[in-house]
Amino acid sequence: MDAVTFDTHHFISTLRNAGFEEKQATALSTAHKDAVEQMGLATKGDIDLVRTEMRMMKYQLMAWFGGVQVLSVIAIAALIKI
């Protein structure tokens, strides 16, 4: 899975400009970064990969169902001739 980017410097700067002390801003930034990393978010690349895999499975299933239909018709035709 691709990494989700998080600009800790910008995050800390925003908190510092809002009146947080350096120590508080750094602690919040670290906690937020850790939380984002643990969430296991899917990126657009991950979603595109899943879509591609699903599309391939769809075509494989269509081919399999087509083969089953052909075999069913052959089996029914053979049973009718008996």
Coordinates of C-alpha atoms in Angstrom, one line a residue:
M1 CA 0.0 0.0 0.0
D2 CA 1.3 3.5 -0.8
A3 CA 2.0 5.8 2.1
V4 CA -0.3 8.6 3.0
T5 CA 1.8 11.8 3.2
F6 CA 1.6 14.0 6.2
D7 CA 3.5 17.3 6.5
T8 CA 4.5 17.4 10.2
H9 CA 6.3 20.7 9.8
H10 CA 3.2 22.5 8.4
F11 CA 1.1 20.8 11.1
I12 CA 3.5 22.0 13.9
S13 CA 3.7 25.5 12.4
T14 CA -0.1 25.8 12.3
L15 CA -0.4 24.8 15.9
R16 CA 2.5 27.2 16.9
N17 CA 0.7 30.0 15.1
A18 CA -2.5 29.2 17.0
G19 CA -0.6 29.6 20.3
F20 CA 0.5 26.1 21.2
E21 CA 3.9 25.6 22.7
E22 CA 6.6 23.8 20.7
K23 CA 6.4 20.7 23.0
Q24 CA 2.6 20.5 22.7
A25 CA 2.6 21.0 18.9
T26 CA 5.3 18.3 18.4
A27 CA 3.4 15.9 20.7
L28 CA 0.1 16.4 18.8
S29 CA 1.9 16.1 15.4
T30 CA 3.5 12.8 16.4
A31 CA 0.2 11.5 17.8
H32 CA -1.7 12.5 14.7
K33 CA 0.9 11.0 12.4
D34 CA 0.9 7.7 14.3
A35 CA -2.9 7.6 14.2
V36 CA -3.0 8.2 10.5
E37 CA -0.4 5.5 9.9
Q38 CA -2.4 3.0 12.0
M39 CA -5.7 3.6 10.2
G40 CA -4.7 1.6 7.2
L41 CA -6.2 4.1 4.7
A42 CA -6.4 3.0 1.0
T43 CA -4.8 5.3 -1.5
K44 CA -6.2 6.0 -5.0
G45 CA -3.5 3.6 -6.3
D46 CA -4.8 0.9 -4.0
I47 CA -8.4 1.4 -5.2
D48 CA -7.3 1.3 -8.8
L49 CA -5.5 -2.0 -8.2
V50 CA -8.6 -3.5 -6.6
R51 CA -10.7 -2.3 -9.5
T52 CA -8.3 -3.9 -12.0
E53 CA -8.3 -7.2 -10.1
M54 CA -12.2 -7.1 -10.0
R55 CA -12.4 -6.4 -13.7
M56 CA -10.1 -9.4 -14.4
M57 CA -12.2 -11.7 -12.1
K58 CA -15.4 -10.5 -13.9
Y59 CA -14.0 -11.6 -17.3
Q60 CA -12.8 -14.9 -15.9
L61 CA -16.3 -15.6 -14.4
M62 CA -18.0 -14.6 -17.6
A63 CA -15.8 -17.1 -19.5
W64 CA -16.4 -19.8 -16.9
F65 CA -20.2 -19.3 -17.0
G66 CA -20.1 -19.3 -20.8
G67 CA -18.3 -22.7 -20.7
V68 CA -20.9 -24.1 -18.2
Q69 CA -23.7 -22.9 -20.5
V70 CA -22.2 -24.6 -23.5
L71 CA -21.7 -27.9 -21.6
S72 CA -25.2 -27.7 -20.3
V73 CA -26.6 -27.3 -23.8
I74 CA -24.5 -30.3 -24.9
A75 CA -25.6 -32.4 -22.0
I76 CA -29.3 -31.6 -22.5
A77 CA -29.0 -32.3 -26.3
A78 CA -27.4 -35.7 -25.4
L79 CA -30.2 -36.5 -23.0
I80 CA -32.9 -35.6 -25.5
K81 CA -31.3 -38.0 -28.1
I82 CA -31.4 -40.9 -25.6

